[in-house]
Coordinates of C-alpha atoms and ligand atoms in Angstrom, one line a residue:
X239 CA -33.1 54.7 -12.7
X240 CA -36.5 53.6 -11.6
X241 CA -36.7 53.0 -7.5
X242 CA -40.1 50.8 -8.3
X243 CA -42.0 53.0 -5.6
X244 CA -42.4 56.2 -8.0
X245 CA -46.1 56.3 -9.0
X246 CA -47.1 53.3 -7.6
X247 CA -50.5 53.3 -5.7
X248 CA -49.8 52.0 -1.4
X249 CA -53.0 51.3 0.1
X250 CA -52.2 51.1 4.4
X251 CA -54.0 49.8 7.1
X252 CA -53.9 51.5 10.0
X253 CA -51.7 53.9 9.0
X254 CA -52.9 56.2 11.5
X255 CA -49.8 55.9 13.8
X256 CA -46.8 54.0 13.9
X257 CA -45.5 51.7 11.6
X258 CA -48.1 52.3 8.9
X259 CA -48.0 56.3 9.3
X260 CA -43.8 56.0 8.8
X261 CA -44.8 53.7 6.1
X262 CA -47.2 56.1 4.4
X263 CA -44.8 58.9 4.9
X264 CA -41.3 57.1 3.7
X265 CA -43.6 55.7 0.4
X266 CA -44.7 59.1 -0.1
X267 CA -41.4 60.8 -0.7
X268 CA -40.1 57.9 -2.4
X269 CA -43.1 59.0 -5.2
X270 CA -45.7 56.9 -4.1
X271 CA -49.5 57.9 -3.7
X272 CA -50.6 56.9 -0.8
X273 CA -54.2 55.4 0.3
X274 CA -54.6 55.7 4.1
X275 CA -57.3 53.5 6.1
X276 CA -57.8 53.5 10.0
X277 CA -60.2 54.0 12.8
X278 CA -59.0 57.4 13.9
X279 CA -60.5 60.0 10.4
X280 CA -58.6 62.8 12.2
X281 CA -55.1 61.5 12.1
X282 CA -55.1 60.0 8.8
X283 CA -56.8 62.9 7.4
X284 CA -54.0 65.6 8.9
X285 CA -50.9 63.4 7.1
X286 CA -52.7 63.4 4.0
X287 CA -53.0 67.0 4.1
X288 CA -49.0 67.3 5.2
X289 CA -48.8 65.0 2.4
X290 CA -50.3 66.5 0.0
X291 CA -49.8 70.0 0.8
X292 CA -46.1 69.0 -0.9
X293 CA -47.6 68.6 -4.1
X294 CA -48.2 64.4 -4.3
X295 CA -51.2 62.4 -4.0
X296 CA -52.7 60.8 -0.7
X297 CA -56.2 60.2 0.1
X298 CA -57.7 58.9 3.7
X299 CA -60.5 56.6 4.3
X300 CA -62.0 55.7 7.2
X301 CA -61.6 52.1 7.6
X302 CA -62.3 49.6 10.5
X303 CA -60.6 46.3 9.4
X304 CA -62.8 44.4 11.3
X305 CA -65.6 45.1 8.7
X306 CA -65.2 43.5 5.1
X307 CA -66.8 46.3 3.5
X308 CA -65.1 48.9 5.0
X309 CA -62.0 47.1 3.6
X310 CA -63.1 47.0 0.1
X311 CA -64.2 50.5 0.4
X312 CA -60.9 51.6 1.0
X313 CA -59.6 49.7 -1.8
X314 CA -62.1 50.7 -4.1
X315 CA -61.5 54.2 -3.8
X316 CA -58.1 53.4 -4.2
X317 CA -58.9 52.4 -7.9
X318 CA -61.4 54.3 -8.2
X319 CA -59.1 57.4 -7.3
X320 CA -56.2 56.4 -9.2
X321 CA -57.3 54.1 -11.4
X322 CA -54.9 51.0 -10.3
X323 CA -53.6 49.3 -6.9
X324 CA -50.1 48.5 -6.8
X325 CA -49.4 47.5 -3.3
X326 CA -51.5 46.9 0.0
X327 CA -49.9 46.7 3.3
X328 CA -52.0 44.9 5.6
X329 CA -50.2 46.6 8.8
X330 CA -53.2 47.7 10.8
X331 CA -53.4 45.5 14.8
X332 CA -53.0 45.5 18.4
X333 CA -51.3 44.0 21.0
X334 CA -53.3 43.5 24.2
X335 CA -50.9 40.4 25.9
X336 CA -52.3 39.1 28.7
X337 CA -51.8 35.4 30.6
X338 CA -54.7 33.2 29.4
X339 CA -55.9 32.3 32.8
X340 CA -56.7 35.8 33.0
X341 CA -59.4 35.0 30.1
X342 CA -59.9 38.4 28.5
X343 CA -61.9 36.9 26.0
X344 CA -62.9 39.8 24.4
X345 CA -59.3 41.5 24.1
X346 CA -59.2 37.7 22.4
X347 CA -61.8 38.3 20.1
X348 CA -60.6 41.4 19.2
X349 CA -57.1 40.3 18.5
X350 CA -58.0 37.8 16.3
X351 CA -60.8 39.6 14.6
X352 CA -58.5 42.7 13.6
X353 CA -54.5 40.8 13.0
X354 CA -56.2 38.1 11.3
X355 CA -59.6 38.6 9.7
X356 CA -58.6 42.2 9.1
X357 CA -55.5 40.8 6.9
X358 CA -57.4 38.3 5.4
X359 CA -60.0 41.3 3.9
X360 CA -57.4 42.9 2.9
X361 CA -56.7 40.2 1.0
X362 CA -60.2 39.8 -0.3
X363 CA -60.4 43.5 -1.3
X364 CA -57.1 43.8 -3.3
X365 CA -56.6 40.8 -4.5
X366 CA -59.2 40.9 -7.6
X367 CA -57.8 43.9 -9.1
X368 CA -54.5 42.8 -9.1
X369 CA -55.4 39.2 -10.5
X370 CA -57.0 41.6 -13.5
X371 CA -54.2 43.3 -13.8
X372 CA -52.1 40.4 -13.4
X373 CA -49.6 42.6 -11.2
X374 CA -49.8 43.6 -7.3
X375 CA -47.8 43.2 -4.1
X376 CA -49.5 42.3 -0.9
X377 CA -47.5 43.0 2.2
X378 CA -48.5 41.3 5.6
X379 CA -47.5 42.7 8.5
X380 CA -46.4 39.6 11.7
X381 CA -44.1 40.0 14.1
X382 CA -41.4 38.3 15.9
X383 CA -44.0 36.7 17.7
X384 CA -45.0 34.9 14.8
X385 CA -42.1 32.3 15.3
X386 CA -41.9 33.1 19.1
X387 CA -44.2 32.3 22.1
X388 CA -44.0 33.3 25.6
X389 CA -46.3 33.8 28.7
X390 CA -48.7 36.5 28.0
X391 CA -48.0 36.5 24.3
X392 CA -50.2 33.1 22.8
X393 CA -53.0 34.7 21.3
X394 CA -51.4 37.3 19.8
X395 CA -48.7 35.0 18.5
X396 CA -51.0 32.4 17.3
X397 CA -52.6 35.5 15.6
X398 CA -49.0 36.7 13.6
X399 CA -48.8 33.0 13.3
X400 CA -51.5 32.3 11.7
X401 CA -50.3 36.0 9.2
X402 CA -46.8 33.9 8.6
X403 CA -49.4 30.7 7.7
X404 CA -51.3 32.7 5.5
X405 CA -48.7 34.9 3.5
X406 CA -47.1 31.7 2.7
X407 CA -50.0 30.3 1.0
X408 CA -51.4 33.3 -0.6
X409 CA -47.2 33.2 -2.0
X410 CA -47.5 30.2 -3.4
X411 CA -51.4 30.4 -4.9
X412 CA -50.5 33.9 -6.8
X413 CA -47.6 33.0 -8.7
X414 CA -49.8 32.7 -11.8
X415 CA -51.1 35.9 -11.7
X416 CA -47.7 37.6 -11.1
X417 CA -48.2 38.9 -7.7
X418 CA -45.6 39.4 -5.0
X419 CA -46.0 38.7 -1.1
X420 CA -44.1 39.8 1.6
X421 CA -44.5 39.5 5.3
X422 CA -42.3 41.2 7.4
X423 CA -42.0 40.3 11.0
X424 CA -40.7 43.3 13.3
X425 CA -39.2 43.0 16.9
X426 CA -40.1 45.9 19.5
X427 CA -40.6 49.2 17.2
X428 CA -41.7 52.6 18.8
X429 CA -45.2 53.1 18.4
X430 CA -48.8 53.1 20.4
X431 CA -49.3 49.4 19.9
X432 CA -48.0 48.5 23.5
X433 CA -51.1 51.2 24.6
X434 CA -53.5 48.3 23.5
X435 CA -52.5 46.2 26.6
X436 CA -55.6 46.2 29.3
X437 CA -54.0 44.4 32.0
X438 CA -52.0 47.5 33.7
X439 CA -49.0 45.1 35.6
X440 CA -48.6 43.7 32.0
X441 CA -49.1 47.1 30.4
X442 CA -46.1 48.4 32.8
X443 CA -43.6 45.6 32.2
X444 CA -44.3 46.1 28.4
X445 CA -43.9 49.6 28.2
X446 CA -40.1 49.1 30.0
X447 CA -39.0 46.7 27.6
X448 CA -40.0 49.3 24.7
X449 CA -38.8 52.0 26.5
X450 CA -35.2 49.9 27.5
X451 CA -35.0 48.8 23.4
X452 CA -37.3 49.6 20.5
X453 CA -36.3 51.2 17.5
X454 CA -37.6 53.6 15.7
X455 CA -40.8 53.1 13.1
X456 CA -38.7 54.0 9.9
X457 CA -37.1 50.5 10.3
X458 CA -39.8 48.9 9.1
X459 CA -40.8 51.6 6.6
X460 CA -37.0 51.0 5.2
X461 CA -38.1 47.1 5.0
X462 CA -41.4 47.7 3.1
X463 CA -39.2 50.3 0.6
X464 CA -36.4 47.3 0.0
X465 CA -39.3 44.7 -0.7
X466 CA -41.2 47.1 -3.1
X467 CA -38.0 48.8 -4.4
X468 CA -36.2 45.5 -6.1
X469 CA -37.0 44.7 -10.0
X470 CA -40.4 43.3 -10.6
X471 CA -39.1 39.7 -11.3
X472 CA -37.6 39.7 -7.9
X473 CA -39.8 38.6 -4.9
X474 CA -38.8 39.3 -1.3
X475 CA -40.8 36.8 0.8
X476 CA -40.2 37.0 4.0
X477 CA -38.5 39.8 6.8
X478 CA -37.3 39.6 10.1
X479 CA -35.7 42.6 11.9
X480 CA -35.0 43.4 15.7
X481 CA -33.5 45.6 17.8
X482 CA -29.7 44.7 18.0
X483 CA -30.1 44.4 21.4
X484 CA -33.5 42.4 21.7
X485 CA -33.0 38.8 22.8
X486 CA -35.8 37.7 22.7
Ligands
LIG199 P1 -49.8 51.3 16.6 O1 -50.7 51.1 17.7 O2 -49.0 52.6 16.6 O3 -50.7 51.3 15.2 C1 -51.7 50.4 15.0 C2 -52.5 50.8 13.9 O4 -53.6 49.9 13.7 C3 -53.2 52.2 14.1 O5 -53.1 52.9 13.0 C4 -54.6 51.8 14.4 O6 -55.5 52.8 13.9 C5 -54.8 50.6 13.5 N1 -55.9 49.7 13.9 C6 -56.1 49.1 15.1 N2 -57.3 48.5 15.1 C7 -57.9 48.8 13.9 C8 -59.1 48.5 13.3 N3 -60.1 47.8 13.9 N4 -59.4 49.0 12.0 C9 -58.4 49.7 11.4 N5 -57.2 50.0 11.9 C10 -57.0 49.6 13.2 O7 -48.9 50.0 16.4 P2 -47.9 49.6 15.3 O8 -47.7 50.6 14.3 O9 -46.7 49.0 16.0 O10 -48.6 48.3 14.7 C11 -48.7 48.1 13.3 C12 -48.6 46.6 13.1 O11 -47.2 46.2 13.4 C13 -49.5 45.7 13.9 O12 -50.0 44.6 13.1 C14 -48.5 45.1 15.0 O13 -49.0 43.8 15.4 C15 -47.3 45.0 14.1 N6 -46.0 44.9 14.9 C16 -45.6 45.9 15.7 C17 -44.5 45.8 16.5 C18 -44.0 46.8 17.4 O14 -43.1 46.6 18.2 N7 -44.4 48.1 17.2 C19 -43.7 44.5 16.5 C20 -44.2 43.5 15.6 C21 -45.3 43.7 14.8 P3 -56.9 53.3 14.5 O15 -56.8 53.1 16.0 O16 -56.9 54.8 14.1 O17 -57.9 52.5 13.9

């Protein structure tokens, strides 16, 4: 029986570490070709030669999700690669709390620029093809903090916010042209995201509480695999996942 990953083309946003690299590498030996985009050429070009070396396709673009182009581009070679896009996981973002009275504006600018304008050209890149081909699944990646707020957290929860805001109208304005959304909200996950913090005293306490409870990445490459995996009729909105022990 079909798992409804086999064959299908995955383009990922920052899929250079983290989430999006256990994403790209769970997808992978479930059968899917993989289409990597981040900053960092050198890591995403090493997993697609892992990758590939086992006999599957993968292909790595640079990308900077700040810049529209750059996110067409890497959609664009997607098709132009393998002919289709199935699937684009708008994962790539960063982190960097800080108290607002310590106005780090541009951490601010940043944070908005790359968890929300770089989802929304994700959007823009991916969703043409798959209103022509009148199938697709965009999956937005939020976060517990896009239904939670706390000191040091508000403009990067108003940013997976504002994902949460905009999966849920992007759900409801694709239902004619058969595509499924998804946006998955993770709690503390083990990855290099709490490195994007500037302030150090905030830094520190950050890096406890991941060290104290986060769970490893494959949790959320499980969750993107359940959402892709169920029949085509069948679309998974929304996911929320934590550490057991996570509170908050
Ligand atoms: P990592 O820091 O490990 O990965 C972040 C990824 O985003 C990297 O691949 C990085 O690649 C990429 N990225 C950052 N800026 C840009 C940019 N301008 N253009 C392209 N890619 C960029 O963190 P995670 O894997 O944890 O983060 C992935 C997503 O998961 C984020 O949206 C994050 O907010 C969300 N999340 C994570 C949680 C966690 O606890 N880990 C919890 C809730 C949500 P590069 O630097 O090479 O460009």
């Amino acid at each position: 029986m079909s798992n409804n990953i086999e064959g299908k083309i995955v383009v990922i946003t920052g899929a250079s570490s983290g989430l999006g690299e256990a994403t790209a590498r769970l997808l992978f030996a479930q059968g899917a070709s993989v289409v990597l985009g981040a900053r960092r050429t050198d890591r995403i070009q090493s997993l697609v030669d892992e990758l590939s070396g086992s006999g599957g396709k993968a292909l790595a673009v640079t990308t900077d999700v700040t810049h529209c182009d750059q996110v067409k581009r890497l959609v664009d070679a997607a098709v132009q690669t393998y002919g289709r896009i199935d699937v684009i996981i708008n994962n790539a973002g960063l982190m960097p709390h800080s108290p607002l009275e310590r106005l780090k504006i541009d951490d601010w600018n940043q944070t908005i620029d790359v968890n929300i304008k770089g989802v929304l050209y994700g959007i823009a890149a991916a969703l043409p093809y798959m209103k022509q081909q009148k199938a697709g699944h965009i999956i937005n990646v939020s976060s517990v903090a896009g239904h939670k707020v706390g000191p040091g957290s508000a403009v990067y929860a108003a940013t997976k916010h504002a994902v949460l805001a905009l999966s849920e109208g992007l759900r409801q304005e694709v239902k004619p042209y058969n595509i499924r959304t998804t946006v998955i909200s993770p709690g503390a996950v083990a990855t290099e995201l709490p490195n994007s913090i500037t302030e150090p005293d905030v830094a520190e306490n950050i890096h406890k509480f991941y060290e104290k409870m986060a769970i490893p990445a494959d949790s959320f490459a499980r969750a993107v695999a359940f959402a892709m995996s169920q029949p085509e009729e069948v679309d998974v909105n929304e996911i929320l996942f934590r550490p057991t022990s996570q509170e908050l």
